[in-house]
Coordinates of C-alpha atoms in Angstrom, one line a residue:
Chain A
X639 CA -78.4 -33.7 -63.1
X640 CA -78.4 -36.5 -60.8
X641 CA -80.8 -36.2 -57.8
X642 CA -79.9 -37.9 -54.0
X643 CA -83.3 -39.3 -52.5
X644 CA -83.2 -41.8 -49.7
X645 CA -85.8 -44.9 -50.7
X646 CA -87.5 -46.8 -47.6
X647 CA -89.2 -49.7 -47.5
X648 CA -89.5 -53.7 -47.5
X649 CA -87.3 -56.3 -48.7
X650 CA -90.0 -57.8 -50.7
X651 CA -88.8 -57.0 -54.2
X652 CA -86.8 -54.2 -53.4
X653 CA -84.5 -55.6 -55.9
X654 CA -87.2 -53.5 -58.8
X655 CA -85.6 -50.1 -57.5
X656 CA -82.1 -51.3 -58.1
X657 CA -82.9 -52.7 -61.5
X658 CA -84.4 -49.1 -62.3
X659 CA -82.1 -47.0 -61.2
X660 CA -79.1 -48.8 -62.6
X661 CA -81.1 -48.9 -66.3
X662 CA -81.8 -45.3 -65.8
X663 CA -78.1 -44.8 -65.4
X664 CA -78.6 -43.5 -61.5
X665 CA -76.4 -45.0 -58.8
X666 CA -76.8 -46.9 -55.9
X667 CA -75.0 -45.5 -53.0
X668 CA -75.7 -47.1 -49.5
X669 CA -78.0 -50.1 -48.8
X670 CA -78.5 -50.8 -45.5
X671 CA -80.3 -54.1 -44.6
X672 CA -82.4 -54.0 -41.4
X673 CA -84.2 -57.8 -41.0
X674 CA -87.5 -56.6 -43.5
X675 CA -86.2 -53.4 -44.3
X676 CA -83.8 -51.3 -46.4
X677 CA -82.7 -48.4 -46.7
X678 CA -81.0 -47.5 -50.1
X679 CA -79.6 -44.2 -50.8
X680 CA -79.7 -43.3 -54.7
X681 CA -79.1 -40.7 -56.9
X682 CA -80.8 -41.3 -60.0
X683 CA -81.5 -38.4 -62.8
X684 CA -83.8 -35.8 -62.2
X685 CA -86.0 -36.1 -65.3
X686 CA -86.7 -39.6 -64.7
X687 CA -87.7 -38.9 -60.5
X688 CA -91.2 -39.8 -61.7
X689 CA -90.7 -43.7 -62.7
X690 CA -88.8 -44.2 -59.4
X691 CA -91.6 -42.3 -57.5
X692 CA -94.5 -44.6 -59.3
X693 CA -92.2 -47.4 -58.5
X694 CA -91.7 -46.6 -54.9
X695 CA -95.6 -45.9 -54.2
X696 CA -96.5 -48.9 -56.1
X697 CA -93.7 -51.3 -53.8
X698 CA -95.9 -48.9 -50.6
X699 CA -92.1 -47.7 -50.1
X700 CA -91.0 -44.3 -49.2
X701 CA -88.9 -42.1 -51.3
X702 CA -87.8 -38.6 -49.6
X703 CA -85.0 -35.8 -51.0
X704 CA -81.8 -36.6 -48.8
X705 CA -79.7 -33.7 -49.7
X706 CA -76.4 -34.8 -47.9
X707 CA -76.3 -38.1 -50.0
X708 CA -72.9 -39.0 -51.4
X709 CA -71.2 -36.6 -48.6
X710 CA -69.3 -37.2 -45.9
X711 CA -69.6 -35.3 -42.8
X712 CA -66.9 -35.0 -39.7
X713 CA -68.7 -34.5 -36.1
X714 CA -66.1 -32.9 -34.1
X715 CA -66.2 -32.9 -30.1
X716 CA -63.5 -31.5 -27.6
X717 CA -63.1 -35.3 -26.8
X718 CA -65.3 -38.6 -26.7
X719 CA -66.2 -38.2 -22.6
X720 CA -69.9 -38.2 -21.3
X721 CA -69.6 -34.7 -20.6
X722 CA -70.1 -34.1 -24.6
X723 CA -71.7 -37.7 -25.6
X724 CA -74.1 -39.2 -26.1
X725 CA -76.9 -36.5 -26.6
X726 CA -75.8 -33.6 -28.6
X727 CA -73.1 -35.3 -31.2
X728 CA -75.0 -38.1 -31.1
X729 CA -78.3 -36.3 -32.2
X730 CA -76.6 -34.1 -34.5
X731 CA -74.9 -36.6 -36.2
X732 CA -78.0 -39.0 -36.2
X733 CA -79.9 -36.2 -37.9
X734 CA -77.0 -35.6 -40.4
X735 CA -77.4 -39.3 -41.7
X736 CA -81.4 -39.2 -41.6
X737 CA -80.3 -36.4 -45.0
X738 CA -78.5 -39.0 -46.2
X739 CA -75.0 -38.0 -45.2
X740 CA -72.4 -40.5 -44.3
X741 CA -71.1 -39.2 -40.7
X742 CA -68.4 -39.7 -38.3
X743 CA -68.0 -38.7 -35.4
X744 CA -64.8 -37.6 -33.7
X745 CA -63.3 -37.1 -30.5
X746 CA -60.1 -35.6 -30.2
X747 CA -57.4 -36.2 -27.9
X748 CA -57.0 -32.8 -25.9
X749 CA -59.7 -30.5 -27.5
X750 CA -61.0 -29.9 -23.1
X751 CA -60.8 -26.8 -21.4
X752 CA -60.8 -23.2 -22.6
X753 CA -56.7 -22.5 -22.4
X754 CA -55.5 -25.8 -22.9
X755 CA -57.7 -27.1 -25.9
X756 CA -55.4 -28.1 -28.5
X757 CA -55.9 -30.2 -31.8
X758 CA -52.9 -32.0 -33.6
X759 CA -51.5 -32.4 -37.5
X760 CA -53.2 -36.0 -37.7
X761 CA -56.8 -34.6 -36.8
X762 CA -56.9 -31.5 -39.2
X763 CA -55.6 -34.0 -41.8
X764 CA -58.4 -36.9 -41.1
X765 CA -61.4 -33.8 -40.4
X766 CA -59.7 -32.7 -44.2
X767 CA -60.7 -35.4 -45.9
X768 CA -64.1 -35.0 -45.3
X769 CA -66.7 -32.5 -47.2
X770 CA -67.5 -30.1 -44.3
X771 CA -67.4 -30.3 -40.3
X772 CA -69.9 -29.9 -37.5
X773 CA -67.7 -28.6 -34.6
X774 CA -70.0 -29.0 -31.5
X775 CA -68.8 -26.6 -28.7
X776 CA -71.0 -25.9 -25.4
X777 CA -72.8 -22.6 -23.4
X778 CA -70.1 -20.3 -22.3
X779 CA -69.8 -17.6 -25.8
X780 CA -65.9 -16.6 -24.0
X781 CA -64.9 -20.3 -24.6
X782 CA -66.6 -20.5 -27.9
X783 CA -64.8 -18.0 -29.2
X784 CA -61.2 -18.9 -27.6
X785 CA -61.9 -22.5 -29.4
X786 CA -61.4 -20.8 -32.6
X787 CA -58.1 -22.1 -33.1
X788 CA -59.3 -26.0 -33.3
X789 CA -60.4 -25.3 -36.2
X790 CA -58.7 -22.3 -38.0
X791 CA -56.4 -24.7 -39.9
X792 CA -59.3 -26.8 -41.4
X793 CA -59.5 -26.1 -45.0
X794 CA -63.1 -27.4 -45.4
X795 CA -66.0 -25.6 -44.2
X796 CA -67.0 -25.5 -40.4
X797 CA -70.2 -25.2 -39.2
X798 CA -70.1 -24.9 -35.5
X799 CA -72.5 -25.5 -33.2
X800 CA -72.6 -24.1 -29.3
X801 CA -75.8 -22.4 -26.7
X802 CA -75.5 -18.7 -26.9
X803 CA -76.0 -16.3 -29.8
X804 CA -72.8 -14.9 -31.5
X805 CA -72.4 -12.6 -34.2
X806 CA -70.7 -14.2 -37.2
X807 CA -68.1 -11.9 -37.2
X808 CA -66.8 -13.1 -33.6
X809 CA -66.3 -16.5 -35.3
X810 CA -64.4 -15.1 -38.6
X811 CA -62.9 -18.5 -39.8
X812 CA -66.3 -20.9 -39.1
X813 CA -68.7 -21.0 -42.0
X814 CA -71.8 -20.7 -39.9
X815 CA -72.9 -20.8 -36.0
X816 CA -75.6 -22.6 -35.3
X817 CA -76.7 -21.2 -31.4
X818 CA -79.0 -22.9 -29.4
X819 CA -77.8 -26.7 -29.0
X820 CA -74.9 -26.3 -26.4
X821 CA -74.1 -28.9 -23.9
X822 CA -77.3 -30.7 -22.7
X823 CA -77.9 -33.6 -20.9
X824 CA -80.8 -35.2 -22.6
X825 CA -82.1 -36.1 -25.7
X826 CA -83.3 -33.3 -28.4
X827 CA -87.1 -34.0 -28.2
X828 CA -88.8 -30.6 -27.8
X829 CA -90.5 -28.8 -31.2
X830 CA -87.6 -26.1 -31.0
X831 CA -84.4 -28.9 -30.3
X832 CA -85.6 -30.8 -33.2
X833 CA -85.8 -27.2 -35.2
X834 CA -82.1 -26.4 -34.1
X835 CA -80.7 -29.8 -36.0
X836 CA -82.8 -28.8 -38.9
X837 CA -81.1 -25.5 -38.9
X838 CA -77.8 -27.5 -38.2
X839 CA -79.0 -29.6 -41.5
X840 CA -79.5 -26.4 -43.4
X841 CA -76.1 -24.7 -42.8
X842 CA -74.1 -28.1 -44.1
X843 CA -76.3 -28.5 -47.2
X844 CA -75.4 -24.7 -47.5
X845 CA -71.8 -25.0 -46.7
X846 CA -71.8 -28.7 -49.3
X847 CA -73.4 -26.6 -51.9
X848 CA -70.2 -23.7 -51.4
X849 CA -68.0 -26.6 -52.0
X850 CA -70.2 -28.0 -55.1
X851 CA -70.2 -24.4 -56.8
X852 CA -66.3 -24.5 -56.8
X853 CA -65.8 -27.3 -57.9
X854 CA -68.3 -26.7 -61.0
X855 CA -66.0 -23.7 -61.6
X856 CA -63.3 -26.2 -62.6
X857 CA -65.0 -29.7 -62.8
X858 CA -63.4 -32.9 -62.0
X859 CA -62.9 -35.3 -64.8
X860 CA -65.5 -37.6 -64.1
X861 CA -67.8 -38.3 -61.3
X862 CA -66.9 -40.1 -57.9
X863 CA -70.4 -42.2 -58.1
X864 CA -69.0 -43.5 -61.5
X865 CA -65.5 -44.3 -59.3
X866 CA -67.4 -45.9 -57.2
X867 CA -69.0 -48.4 -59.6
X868 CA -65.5 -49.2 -61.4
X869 CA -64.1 -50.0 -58.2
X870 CA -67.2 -52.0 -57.0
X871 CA -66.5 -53.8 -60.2
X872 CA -63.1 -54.3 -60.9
X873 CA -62.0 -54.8 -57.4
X874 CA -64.5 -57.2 -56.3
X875 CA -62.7 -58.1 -52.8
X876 CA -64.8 -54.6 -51.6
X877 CA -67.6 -56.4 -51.2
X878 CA -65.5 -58.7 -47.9
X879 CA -64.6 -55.4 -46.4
X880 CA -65.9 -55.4 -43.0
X881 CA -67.2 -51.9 -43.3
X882 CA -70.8 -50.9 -43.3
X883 CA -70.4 -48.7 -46.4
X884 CA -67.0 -50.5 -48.4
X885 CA -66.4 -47.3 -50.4
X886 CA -67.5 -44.0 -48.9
X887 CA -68.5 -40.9 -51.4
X888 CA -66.9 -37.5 -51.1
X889 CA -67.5 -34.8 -53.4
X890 CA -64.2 -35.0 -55.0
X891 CA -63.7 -38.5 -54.7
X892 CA -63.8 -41.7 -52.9
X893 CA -62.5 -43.7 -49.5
X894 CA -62.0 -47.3 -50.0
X895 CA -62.1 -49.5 -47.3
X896 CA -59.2 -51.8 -48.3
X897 CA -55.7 -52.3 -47.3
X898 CA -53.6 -49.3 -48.7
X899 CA -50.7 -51.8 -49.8
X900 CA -52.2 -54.3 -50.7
X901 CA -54.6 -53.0 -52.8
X902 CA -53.4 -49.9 -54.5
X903 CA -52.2 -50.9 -57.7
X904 CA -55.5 -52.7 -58.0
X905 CA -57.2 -49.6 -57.5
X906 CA -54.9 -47.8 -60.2
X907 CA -55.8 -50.1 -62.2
X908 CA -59.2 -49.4 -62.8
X909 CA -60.2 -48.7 -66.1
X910 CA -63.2 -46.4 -67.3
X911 CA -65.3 -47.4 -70.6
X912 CA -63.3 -45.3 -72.4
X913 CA -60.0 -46.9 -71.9
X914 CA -58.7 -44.6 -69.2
X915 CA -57.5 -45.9 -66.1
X916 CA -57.8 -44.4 -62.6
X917 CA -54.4 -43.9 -61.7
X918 CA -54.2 -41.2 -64.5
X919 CA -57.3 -39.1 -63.6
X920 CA -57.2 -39.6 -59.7
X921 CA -54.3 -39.3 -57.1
X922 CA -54.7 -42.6 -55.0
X923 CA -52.9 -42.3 -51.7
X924 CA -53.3 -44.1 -48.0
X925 CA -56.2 -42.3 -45.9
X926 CA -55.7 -41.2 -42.5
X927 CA -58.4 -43.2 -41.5
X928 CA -57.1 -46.4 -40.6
X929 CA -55.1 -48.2 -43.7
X930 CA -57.6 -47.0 -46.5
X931 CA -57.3 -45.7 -49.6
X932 CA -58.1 -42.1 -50.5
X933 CA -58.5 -41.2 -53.9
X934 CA -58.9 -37.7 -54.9
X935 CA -60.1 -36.9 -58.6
X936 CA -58.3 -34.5 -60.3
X937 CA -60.0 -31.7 -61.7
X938 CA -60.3 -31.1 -65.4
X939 CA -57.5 -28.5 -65.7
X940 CA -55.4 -30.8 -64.5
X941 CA -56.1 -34.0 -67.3
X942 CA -57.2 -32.0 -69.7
X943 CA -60.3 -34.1 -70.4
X944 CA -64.3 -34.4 -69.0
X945 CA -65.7 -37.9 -69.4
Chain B
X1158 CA -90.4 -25.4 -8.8
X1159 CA -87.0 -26.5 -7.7
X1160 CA -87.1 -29.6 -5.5
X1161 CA -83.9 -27.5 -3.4
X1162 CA -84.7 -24.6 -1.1
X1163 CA -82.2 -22.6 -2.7
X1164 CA -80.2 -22.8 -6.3
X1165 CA -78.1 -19.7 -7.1
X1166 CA -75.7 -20.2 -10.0
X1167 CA -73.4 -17.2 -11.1
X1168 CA -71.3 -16.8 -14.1
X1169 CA -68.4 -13.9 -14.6
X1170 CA -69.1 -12.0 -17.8
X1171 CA -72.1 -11.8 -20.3
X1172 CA -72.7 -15.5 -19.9
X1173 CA -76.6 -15.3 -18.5
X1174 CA -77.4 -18.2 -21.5
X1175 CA -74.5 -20.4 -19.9
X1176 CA -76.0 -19.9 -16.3
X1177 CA -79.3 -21.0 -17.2
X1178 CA -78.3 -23.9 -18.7
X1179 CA -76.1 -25.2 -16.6
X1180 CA -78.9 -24.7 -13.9
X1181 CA -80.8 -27.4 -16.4
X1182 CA -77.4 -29.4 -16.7
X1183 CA -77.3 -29.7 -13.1
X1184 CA -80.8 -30.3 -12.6
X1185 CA -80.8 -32.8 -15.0
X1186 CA -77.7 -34.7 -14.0
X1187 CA -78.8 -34.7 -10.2
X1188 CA -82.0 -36.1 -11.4
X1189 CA -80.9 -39.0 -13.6
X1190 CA -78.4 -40.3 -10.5
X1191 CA -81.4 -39.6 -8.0
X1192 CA -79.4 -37.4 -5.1
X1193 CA -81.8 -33.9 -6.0
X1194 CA -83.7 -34.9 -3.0
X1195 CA -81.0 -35.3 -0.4
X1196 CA -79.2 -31.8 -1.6
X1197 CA -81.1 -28.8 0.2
X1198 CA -79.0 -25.7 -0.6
X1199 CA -76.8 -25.6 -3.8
X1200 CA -74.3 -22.5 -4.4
X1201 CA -72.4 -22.5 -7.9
X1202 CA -70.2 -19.8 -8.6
X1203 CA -68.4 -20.0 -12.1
X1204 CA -65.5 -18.0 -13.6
X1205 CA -64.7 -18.1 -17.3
X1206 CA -61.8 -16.0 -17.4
X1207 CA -59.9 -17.5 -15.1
X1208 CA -61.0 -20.4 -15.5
X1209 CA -62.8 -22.3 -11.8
X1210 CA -66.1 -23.9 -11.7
X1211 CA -67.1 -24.4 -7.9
X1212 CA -69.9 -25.8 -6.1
X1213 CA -70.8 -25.7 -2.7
X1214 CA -74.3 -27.6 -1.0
X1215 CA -75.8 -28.0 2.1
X1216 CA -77.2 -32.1 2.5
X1217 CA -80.3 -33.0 4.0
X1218 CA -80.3 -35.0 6.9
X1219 CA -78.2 -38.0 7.1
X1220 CA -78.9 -41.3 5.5
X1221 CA -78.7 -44.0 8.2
X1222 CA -77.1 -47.3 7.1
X1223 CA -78.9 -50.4 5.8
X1224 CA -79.5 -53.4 8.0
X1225 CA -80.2 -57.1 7.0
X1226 CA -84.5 -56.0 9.2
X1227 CA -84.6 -53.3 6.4
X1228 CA -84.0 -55.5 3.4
X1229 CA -86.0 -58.9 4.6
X1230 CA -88.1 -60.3 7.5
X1231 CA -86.0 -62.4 10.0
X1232 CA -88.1 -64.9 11.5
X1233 CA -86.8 -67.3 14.5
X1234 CA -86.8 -70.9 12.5
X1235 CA -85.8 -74.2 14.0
X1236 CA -81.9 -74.5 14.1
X1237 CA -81.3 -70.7 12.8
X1238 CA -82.7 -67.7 11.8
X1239 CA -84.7 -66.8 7.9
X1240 CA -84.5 -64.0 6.4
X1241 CA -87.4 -63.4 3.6
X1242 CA -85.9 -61.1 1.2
X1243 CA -88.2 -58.0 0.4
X1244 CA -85.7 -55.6 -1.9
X1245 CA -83.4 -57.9 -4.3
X1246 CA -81.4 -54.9 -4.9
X1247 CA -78.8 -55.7 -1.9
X1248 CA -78.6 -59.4 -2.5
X1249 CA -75.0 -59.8 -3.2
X1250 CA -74.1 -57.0 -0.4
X1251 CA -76.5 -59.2 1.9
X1252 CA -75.0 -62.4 1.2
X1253 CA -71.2 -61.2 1.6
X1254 CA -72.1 -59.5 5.5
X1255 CA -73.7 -63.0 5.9
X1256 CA -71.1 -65.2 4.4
X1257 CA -68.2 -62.8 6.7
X1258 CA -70.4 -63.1 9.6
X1259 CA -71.1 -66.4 9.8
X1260 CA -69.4 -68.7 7.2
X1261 CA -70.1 -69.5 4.1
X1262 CA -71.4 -73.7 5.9
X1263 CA -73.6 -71.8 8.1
X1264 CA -75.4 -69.9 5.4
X1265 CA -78.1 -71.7 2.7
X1266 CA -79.9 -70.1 0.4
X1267 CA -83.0 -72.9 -0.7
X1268 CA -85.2 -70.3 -2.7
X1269 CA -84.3 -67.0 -4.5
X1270 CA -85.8 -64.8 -1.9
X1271 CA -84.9 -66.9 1.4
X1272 CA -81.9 -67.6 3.2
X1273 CA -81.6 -69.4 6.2
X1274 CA -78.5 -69.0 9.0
X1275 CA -77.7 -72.1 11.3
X1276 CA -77.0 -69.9 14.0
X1277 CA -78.1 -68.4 17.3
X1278 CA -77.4 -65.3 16.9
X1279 CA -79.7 -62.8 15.2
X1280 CA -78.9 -61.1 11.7
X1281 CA -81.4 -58.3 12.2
X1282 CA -79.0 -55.3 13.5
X1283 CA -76.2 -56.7 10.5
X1284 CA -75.4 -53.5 8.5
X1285 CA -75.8 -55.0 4.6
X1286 CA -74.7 -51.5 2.9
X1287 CA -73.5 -47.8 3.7
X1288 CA -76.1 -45.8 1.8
X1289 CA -74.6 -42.4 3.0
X1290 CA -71.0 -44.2 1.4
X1291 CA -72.8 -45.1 -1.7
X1292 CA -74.4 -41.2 -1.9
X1293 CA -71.7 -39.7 -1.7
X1294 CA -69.4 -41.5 -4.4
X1295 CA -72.7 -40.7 -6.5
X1296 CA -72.6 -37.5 -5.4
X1297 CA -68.7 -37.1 -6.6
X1298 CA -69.6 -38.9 -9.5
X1299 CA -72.0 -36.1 -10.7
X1300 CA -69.6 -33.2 -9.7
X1301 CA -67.5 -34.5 -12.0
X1302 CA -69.8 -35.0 -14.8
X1303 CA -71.4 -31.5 -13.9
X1304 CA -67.8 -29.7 -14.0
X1305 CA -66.8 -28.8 -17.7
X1306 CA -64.8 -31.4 -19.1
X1307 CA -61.1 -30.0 -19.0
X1308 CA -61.2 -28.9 -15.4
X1309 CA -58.9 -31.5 -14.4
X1310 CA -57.4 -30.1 -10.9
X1311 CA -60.0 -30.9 -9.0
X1312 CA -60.3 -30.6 -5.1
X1313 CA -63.9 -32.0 -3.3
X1314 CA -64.5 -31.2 0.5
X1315 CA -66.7 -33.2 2.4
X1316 CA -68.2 -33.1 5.2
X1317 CA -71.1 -34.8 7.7
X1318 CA -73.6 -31.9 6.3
X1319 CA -71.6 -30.2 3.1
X1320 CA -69.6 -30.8 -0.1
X1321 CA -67.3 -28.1 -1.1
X1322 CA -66.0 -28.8 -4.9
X1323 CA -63.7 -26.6 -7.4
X1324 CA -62.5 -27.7 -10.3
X1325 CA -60.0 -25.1 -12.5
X1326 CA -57.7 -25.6 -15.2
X1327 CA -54.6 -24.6 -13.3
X1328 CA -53.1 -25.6 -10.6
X1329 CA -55.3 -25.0 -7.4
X1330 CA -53.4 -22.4 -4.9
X1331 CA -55.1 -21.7 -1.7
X1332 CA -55.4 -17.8 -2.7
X1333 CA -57.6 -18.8 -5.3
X1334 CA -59.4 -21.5 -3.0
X1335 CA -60.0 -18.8 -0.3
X1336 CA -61.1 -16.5 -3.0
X1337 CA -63.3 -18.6 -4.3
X1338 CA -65.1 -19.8 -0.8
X1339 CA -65.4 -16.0 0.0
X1340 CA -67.7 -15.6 -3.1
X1341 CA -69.5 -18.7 -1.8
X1342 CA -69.8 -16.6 1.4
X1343 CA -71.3 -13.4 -0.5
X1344 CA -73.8 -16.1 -2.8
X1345 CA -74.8 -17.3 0.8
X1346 CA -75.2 -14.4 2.7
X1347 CA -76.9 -12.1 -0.4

């Protein structure tokens, strides 16, 4: 079983740990170059944790769990105003990428107000493509629980996040409530603010874990870190993408950060090891996010085959 | 301790968490733009079912303008008047009053903190900038930032002494207006 842990530490021959995981057959997810520093996100397999671990302590690096690696998580506001930015989403999703997960935040069009919040076809399709969603509502419980229909259509878990306690069974269709981190107009510093995004932390590992469990129920045919390298590989113009992270990891497949027409029958093109190309094992179709390209693995039912 | 004499905030319903903290919301927004001082009663009366969010407040005294004496010292020079500037902060606004007053020729700015006026007439009694103007466009500012964002009908009363703001969702009628300043009334008078 591979294992996501988040390595941090100097430049200075950083280029070991990347040598060591590749050889022990671990991936390289994010890398993220600050002047002296980098960050690299990495799942590498569990039995051999120890070698990176004398590795990372010998380079004086830092190697901590990141149990979010290789997801990606949607941060939902009722819109992209001051009233709900920067502090709360931007803590909550800070937090979210602190365990490793790749966030983004969104603001949608007309999600204000308590009668007129509304959210359209092209949201619930972009929030769909993600692995779960933080909805992050404010301190009235009446309006908390009228908002319900922003998200009843989303078919990946919702956590959401408001002031007041609720029962769960007020908020039938959200995976989890997370009270106490409504709208606020400073920065989460106090012991019991910094608890609440823990808590917020928890409930999407929880609600990622839901998702992994059903999907090991029917497994897909291979595994979107091993997409990841074919397409690194095979389609080297990735690399010019302007993107931060070129090809973003879901739990059933990948984003890449390409042109959709352009690059799509490069994409389907990309052939596995064992002679099988990625147009027959993965649907590859144009994200809603901008003009990339989504592919979805297809579960082993479906090909017949696990490699 | 609030720095106000009196803050009452009132929500319809089971909402107590919501009233506390938009009492911190407030606080904190009133804070960050610097007007908590000059606000000495503040009313806020909120109803989620219907839905309104009004404030009323009474203002401390008024602010008097700014003159050119209150940013600099204006000494009598030969040929003019210089003015030593003190607070930077008003240096544009300065320099425009001067430049209206007395031409842009007439005005010379040799250093960063002097300016000298080749005139007879004294600057000292030129107002440089409205402060009570400036407070309460801040003041709007944080009503709006303070009322929940999709409140859009908004209607702001202001006068010498008070600010009277609702925001709802629907359209505004003056039923709901008076109903909502007689609640005021009852917060006031309670």
């Amino acid at each position: 079983m591979l294992e996501p842990v988040m390595f941090t530490g100097g430049l200075y021959k950083h280029d070991l740990v990347v040598e060591l995981v590749e050889d022990l057959g671990g991936y390289i997810l994010q890398r993220n170059l600050t002047q002296t520093e980098i960050i690299l996100l990495i799942l590498v397999p569990s039995e051999d944790m120890a070698l990176l671990q004398a590795l990372a302590k010998e380079l004086r690096g830092e190697l901590v769990r990141a149990p979010l690696a290789g997801t990606e998580v949607a941060v939902v506001t009722p819109t992209l105003a001051i009233h709900h930015l920067p502090h709360t989403a931007c803590d909550i999703a800070e937090y979210l990428r602190r365990h490793g997960s790749k966030t983004n935040m969104l603001g949608l069009a007309r999600g204000v107000g308590r009668e007129i919040a509304q959210i359209n076809e092209y949201e619930t399709a972009l929030i769909n493509e993600h692995d779960a969603a933080v909805f992050i509502f404010g301190n009235f419980q009446e309006c908390i629980k009228k908002k319900e229909s922003l998200y009843r259509n989303i078919s990946v878990p919702v956590v959401v996040t408001g002031g007041p306690q609720i029962e769960a069974k007020d908020l039938p269709y959200a995976f989890e409530y997370v009270p106490a981190i409504g709208r606020v107009a400073h920065r989460a510093r106090k012991a019991t603010e910094i608890g609440t995004l823990d808590r917020i932390v928890d409930s999407v590992g929880r609600a990622l874990d839901k998702t992994r469990a059903s999907i090991a129920k029917d497994p897909l045919t291979t595994s979107p870190p091993r997409v990841m390298d074919a397409v690194r590989e095979q389609v080297p113009d990735v690399q010019f993408s302007y993107s931060p992270l070129p090809i973003a990891l879901n739990l059933t497949g990948v984003r890449v950060k390409l042109p959709y027409n352009a690059y799509k029958d490069a994409v389907k093109a990309v052939t596995f090891d064992e002679g099988v190309k990625l147009g027959e094992i993965a649907t590859i179709k144009p994200s809603r996010m901008k003009d990339y390209i989504l592919v979805r693995i297809l579960s082993a039912s479906e090909t017949g085959f696990v490699f | 301790m609030d720095p106000m004499e009196v803050f009452k905030i009132e929500v319809t319903g089971q909402e107590e968490f919501g009233a506390k903290k938009y009492r911190e919301l407030i606080m904190d927004i009133l804070q960050d733009l610097g007007l908590i001082r000059s606000i000495g009663r503040l009313y806020v009366y909120v109803d989620i079912f219907k839905p309104f969010f009004a404030v009323y407040g009474l203002l401390r005294s008024g602010i008097p303008p700014l003159t050119v004496k209150d940013v600099g010292d204006v000494l009598r020079v030969a040929g003019g008047y210089q003015i030593k500037i003190n607070d930077e902060e008003h240096m544009a606004d300065l320099l425009r009053v001067l430049w209206e007053r007395y031409g842009r020729e007439r005005v010379e700015q040799p250093a960063r903190d002097i300016v000298i006026i080749a005139s007879d007439t004294s600057p000292s009694g030129l107002m440089v900038a409205d402060l009570e103007a400036e407070f309460l466009q801040d003041l709007t500012d944080a009503l709006v930032r303070v009322a929940p964002e999709g409140f859009r009908n908004r209607r702001n009363i202001m006068t010498k002494d008070s600010f009277f703001f609702i925001a709802a969702e629907e359209s505004l009628t003056p039923v709901m207006v008076s109903e909502i300043k007689g609640k005021i009334r009852e917060m006031e008078n309670a």
